[in-house]
Amino acid sequence: MTTTCDLELSVEQAELIADGVLALTLRAPDGADLPAWDPGAHIDLVLTPDLIRTYSLCGDPADRRTWRIAVLNEPAGRGGSAHVHRELAPGTKVTARGPRNHFPLHPAPRYRFVAGGIGITPLLPMLAAAESVGAEWTLLYGGRTRQSMAYADELTARYGPGRIRIAPHDETGLLDLPAALADPDPDTRVYCCGPTPLLDAVTAHHTANWPPGTLHLERFQPLEQETPLDSFELELARSTRTLTVTPDQSVLEAVRSAGVEVLYSCTEGTCGTCETDVLDGVPDHRDTVLTDAERATNETMMICVSRCKGTRLVLDL
C-alpha cells in the first residue's frame, strides 16, 4: 500500500510556456531538500481538501531543491487545472504528496518516445536519462498547434532536430505512427504519454507488430468500463470492520463513508495514490496503472475504481 506524507511547498516560479500551459517551480519554504525521484514520477497537489490532482515531474531529478511541473488548462475538465492557473502564483503555498512512480524508465539500449500534448512532461526527464547513458532514442511529439506544444523549441535546441520530430496537427495532420514504430525490436522500449486516442492508436499498432513487454504507457484519462457492477462484501482487516460496497459506490467511497481515512487523488484509476494491499479475494482491476503482470498477482488494487470479481474482498485497511 502506498504511504506518503504531506509537504508544504511554495511556488517559486509560475510561467506560461505555451498556449494554456503553466510551468510551476515548487520548493520547500526553508530551502530544504525535497524527496528524491526518478523519471516518470508524479506528485499530488492538494489544491483544496476535496480537489487533489496528479502532475508529472518534468524537471531534473538531480535538483533536490525544486520540483517542476507543467499544467494544461482544460476548461472542460474537473476544475483542477483551472484552479492551478487561477490560484497558484509565485509565493503561494500548496500541499504536495509523493513522489510516486508507476511509469518508470526501464534500462534499454534503444527507446522510441511518443508524446501528445501535455504528455510530453513525464518524457522530458526520460530523454535526459537516455541521453546521459548513451542510449539511442527518438521522439515523436504531436500537439494541436506549434504554439500549444510546451518545450518543443527547448527540446530541438538541446538535442538537435535529428532525433526529434515536432508534428503539430494543424501542420502535419495525424502522427505517423507506422514510421515512428517501424522495425520492431525486442531490445527497444516504447514509451508513450498523451490523450486516449493517441494511446489507443499506439497500443493497436504496437500489439500488431512489436514483441510483448516493450510498450509502456501513462494515461491521463480512465478506461471506459462496460462490465455491470454488483454488490460485494468488503472486510477491512486492520479496522476489523465489514462493509457492503453497493453498485452505485466505489470501494474508496465505502471506506471513507465508514470513517476510514485513506490517501487518494484522481478517483479515476490513473494516478496510483490509493493503491491498497489485497489480503484475500480477487480484485476486478479497472485502473490504468498496474501492468498485466502486476494485475495477475492480485496483491494490490486501486480502490477508487477497482472492485471484486467474487462476493468478498479483504483489504489491509
XYZ file of C-alpha atoms in Angstrom:
317
model
C 0.000 0.000 0.000
C 1.294 3.462 -0.875
C 2.186 5.676 2.046
C 3.398 9.231 1.898
C 3.347 12.457 3.869
C 2.180 15.957 3.098
C 4.787 18.513 2.106
C 4.058 22.210 2.443
C 5.696 23.852 -0.571
C 5.915 27.321 -2.014
C 5.511 28.329 -5.652
C 8.827 29.854 -6.658
C 8.014 30.475 -10.331
C 4.852 30.351 -12.442
C 5.408 30.846 -16.160
C 3.092 30.441 -19.146
C 5.328 28.449 -21.516
C 2.806 27.580 -24.274
C -0.839 28.252 -25.088
C -2.690 27.156 -21.958
C 0.352 25.549 -20.293
C 1.598 26.904 -16.969
C 5.001 25.725 -15.692
C 5.428 25.785 -11.913
C 8.613 25.534 -9.888
C 8.000 24.382 -6.310
C 10.364 24.380 -3.342
C 10.277 23.977 0.435
C 9.872 27.383 2.139
C 13.054 26.734 4.156
C 15.007 25.579 1.109
C 15.347 22.005 2.392
C 15.922 19.101 0.032
C 12.810 17.523 -1.441
C 12.316 13.747 -1.703
C 14.286 12.074 -4.486
C 12.538 10.916 -7.635
C 13.229 9.123 -10.908
C 11.996 9.838 -14.455
C 8.302 9.025 -14.820
C 7.399 10.054 -11.261
C 4.465 12.268 -10.360
C 3.196 14.189 -7.354
C -0.236 15.028 -5.999
C -1.204 18.636 -5.333
C -3.828 19.126 -2.639
C -5.462 22.214 -4.126
C -8.401 22.128 -1.685
C -9.486 19.387 0.741
C -11.707 17.933 -1.988
C -9.600 18.854 -5.029
C -6.478 16.697 -5.370
C -4.760 16.372 -8.724
C -1.733 14.496 -10.050
C 1.040 16.025 -12.181
C 4.195 14.558 -13.700
C 7.561 15.848 -12.538
C 9.372 17.225 -15.568
C 12.491 18.841 -14.128
C 15.913 17.443 -13.237
C 15.964 14.566 -10.705
C 19.441 15.712 -9.615
C 17.960 19.027 -8.432
C 16.811 18.179 -4.902
C 15.797 21.772 -4.065
C 12.961 22.192 -6.585
C 10.211 20.238 -8.307
C 8.913 21.343 -11.698
C 5.539 20.528 -13.229
C 3.581 21.873 -16.201
C -0.218 22.064 -16.168
C -2.514 22.354 -19.171
C -5.591 24.495 -18.541
C -8.596 22.369 -19.504
C -11.783 24.479 -19.331
C -13.938 21.369 -19.772
C -12.052 19.465 -17.067
C -12.967 18.785 -13.450
C -11.582 22.019 -12.024
C -8.018 21.123 -11.040
C -6.187 22.790 -13.920
C -8.395 25.876 -13.734
C -7.580 26.185 -10.024
C -3.840 25.866 -10.711
C -3.900 28.528 -13.421
C -6.073 30.855 -11.376
C -4.662 30.473 -7.870
C -1.019 29.322 -7.961
C 1.246 32.349 -8.332
C 4.779 32.981 -7.009
C 4.708 32.937 -3.220
C 1.554 30.807 -2.999
C 1.703 27.869 -0.577
C 0.487 24.465 -1.748
C 0.444 20.987 -0.219
C 2.094 18.187 -2.203
C 2.262 14.424 -1.737
C 4.705 11.977 -3.231
C 6.567 11.439 -5.387
C 5.476 8.015 -6.642
C 6.283 6.303 -9.890
C 4.130 3.874 -11.886
C 5.777 4.846 -15.181
C 9.475 4.094 -14.627
C 12.121 4.196 -17.342
C 13.468 0.666 -17.712
C 17.084 0.220 -18.873
C 17.383 -0.437 -22.601
C 19.875 0.237 -25.386
C 17.207 1.941 -27.506
C 13.984 3.902 -26.941
C 11.135 5.252 -29.044
C 9.280 8.069 -27.277
C 5.859 9.273 -28.436
C 4.153 12.270 -26.787
C 0.851 14.009 -27.361
C 0.282 17.493 -25.952
C 0.958 17.792 -22.225
C 2.011 14.137 -22.333
C 5.498 15.433 -23.070
C 6.034 16.216 -19.370
C 6.940 12.756 -17.981
C 9.093 12.084 -21.045
C 11.356 15.123 -20.542
C 13.479 13.587 -17.755
C 13.400 10.255 -19.607
C 15.036 11.836 -22.649
C 17.744 13.326 -20.440
C 18.294 9.984 -18.699
C 18.517 8.092 -22.000
C 20.960 10.683 -23.332
C 23.116 10.503 -20.201
C 23.731 6.752 -20.578
C 24.325 6.891 -24.315
C 21.163 5.049 -25.319
C 19.772 5.515 -28.820
C 16.409 7.266 -28.872
C 13.898 9.143 -30.989
C 10.944 11.353 -30.054
C 7.739 11.939 -31.993
C 5.895 14.850 -30.376
C 2.444 15.908 -31.559
C 0.044 18.630 -30.487
C -2.820 20.802 -31.701
C -0.621 23.674 -32.841
C 3.053 24.546 -32.527
C 2.132 27.318 -30.078
C 0.384 24.814 -27.779
C 3.331 22.410 -27.582
C 5.302 23.046 -24.389
C 9.082 22.592 -24.523
C 9.120 21.957 -28.303
C 11.697 24.657 -29.071
C 13.725 23.788 -25.967
C 13.949 20.123 -26.974
C 15.060 20.902 -30.518
C 17.666 23.355 -29.279
C 19.031 20.914 -26.704
C 19.134 17.709 -28.729
C 19.016 18.893 -32.333
C 16.364 18.056 -34.923
C 17.812 14.686 -35.971
C 16.137 12.536 -33.307
C 13.143 14.744 -32.610
C 10.130 15.266 -34.838
C 7.771 18.068 -33.810
C 4.426 17.420 -35.535
C 1.647 19.969 -34.889
C -1.689 18.621 -36.099
C -2.594 21.802 -37.992
C 0.631 21.489 -39.994
C 1.196 17.743 -40.435
C -2.094 16.011 -39.580
C -2.148 12.810 -37.538
C 1.110 11.442 -36.183
C 2.855 8.980 -38.496
C 2.923 6.095 -36.027
C 3.854 3.406 -38.595
C 7.051 5.332 -39.333
C 7.783 6.112 -35.690
C 7.259 2.487 -34.649
C 8.844 0.791 -37.649
C 11.399 -2.017 -37.260
C 10.068 -3.801 -34.154
C 12.900 -4.745 -31.818
C 12.819 -6.717 -28.531
C 15.649 -4.544 -27.171
C 13.816 -1.265 -27.829
C 11.379 0.167 -25.298
C 8.450 2.294 -26.473
C 7.211 4.989 -24.083
C 4.049 6.956 -24.794
C 2.003 9.519 -22.890
C -0.844 11.681 -24.137
C -4.585 11.705 -24.827
C -6.578 8.491 -25.063
C -6.896 8.368 -28.892
C -3.113 8.531 -29.235
C -2.543 5.849 -26.615
C -5.131 3.588 -28.218
C -3.544 4.054 -31.655
C -0.053 3.342 -30.332
C -1.332 0.277 -28.478
C -3.065 -1.080 -31.569
C -0.009 -0.576 -33.778
C 2.369 -1.937 -31.146
C 0.276 -5.022 -30.366
C 0.149 -5.950 -34.040
C 3.874 -5.577 -34.667
C 6.080 -5.437 -31.575
C 7.198 -8.082 -29.039
C 5.195 -8.194 -25.786
C 6.538 -6.210 -22.838
C 8.158 -3.439 -24.877
C 5.353 -0.850 -24.588
C 4.926 1.472 -21.608
C 2.007 3.901 -21.362
C 0.819 6.559 -18.947
C -2.814 7.564 -19.229
C -4.435 10.800 -18.070
C -7.984 9.543 -18.645
C -9.674 6.431 -17.197
C -10.589 3.425 -19.298
C -14.223 3.068 -20.274
C -15.900 0.249 -18.357
C -18.813 -1.773 -19.686
C -18.985 -4.579 -17.103
C -22.069 -4.224 -14.847
C -21.445 -3.561 -11.162
C -22.540 -5.846 -8.335
C -22.565 -5.528 -4.564
C -19.883 -7.337 -2.569
C -18.657 -7.710 0.996
C -15.574 -5.743 1.985
C -13.575 -6.667 5.070
C -11.111 -4.131 6.470
C -8.559 -6.294 8.254
C -6.822 -3.669 10.390
C -10.053 -1.850 11.232
C -11.892 -5.130 11.984
C -14.917 -3.884 10.061
C -17.065 -5.432 7.358
C -18.840 -3.232 4.822
C -21.085 -3.734 1.830
C -19.990 -1.986 -1.350
C -23.107 -1.255 -3.385
C -23.224 -0.952 -7.200
C -23.501 2.843 -7.004
C -20.360 3.415 -4.910
C -16.658 2.697 -5.175
C -14.546 0.890 -2.611
C -12.959 4.240 -1.813
C -16.342 5.840 -1.186
C -17.456 2.948 1.015
C -14.272 3.056 3.065
C -14.383 6.822 3.552
C -18.089 6.711 4.420
C -17.154 4.283 7.186
C -14.752 6.852 8.619
C -11.520 5.183 7.479
C -9.080 7.745 6.106
C -7.064 6.724 3.052
C -4.937 8.629 0.580
C -6.451 9.266 -2.833
C -6.138 11.736 -5.677
C -7.575 11.274 -9.166
C -10.526 8.955 -8.247
C -10.253 7.640 -11.830
C -7.656 4.886 -11.518
C -4.890 6.802 -13.300
C -2.525 8.023 -10.562
C -1.890 5.119 -8.159
C -2.294 7.149 -4.966
C -4.953 4.861 -3.466
C -3.102 1.586 -4.154
C -4.017 -0.820 -1.349
C -2.820 -4.301 -0.389
C -5.275 -7.137 -1.027
C -5.230 -9.873 1.639
C -7.961 -12.119 0.244
C -10.351 -12.227 -2.682
C -9.851 -11.446 -6.369
C -9.942 -7.793 -7.451
C -11.698 -6.656 -10.607
C -8.910 -4.374 -11.822
C -10.231 -1.268 -13.588
C -7.228 1.054 -13.299
C -4.681 2.157 -15.885
C -1.711 1.986 -13.520
C -0.892 -1.677 -12.915
C 0.733 -3.770 -15.607
C -0.834 -7.049 -16.723
C 1.767 -8.914 -14.677
C 1.013 -6.843 -11.573
C -2.703 -7.385 -12.018
C -2.193 -11.138 -12.282
C -0.622 -11.261 -8.809
C -3.739 -9.631 -7.243
C -1.505 -8.276 -4.490
C -2.759 -4.685 -4.699
C -5.622 -2.726 -6.227
C -6.666 0.873 -6.858
C -9.692 1.225 -4.619
C -11.049 4.309 -6.390
C -12.190 2.269 -9.420
C -11.376 -1.433 -8.998
C -13.882 -3.805 -7.463
C -14.309 -7.504 -6.618
C -14.734 -10.429 -9.022
C -16.418 -12.524 -6.366
C -18.553 -11.750 -3.338
C -15.867 -10.918 -0.740
C -12.687 -8.887 -0.640
C -10.271 -8.364 2.291
C -8.067 -5.270 2.288
C -5.204 -4.171 4.520
C -7.064 -1.171 5.882
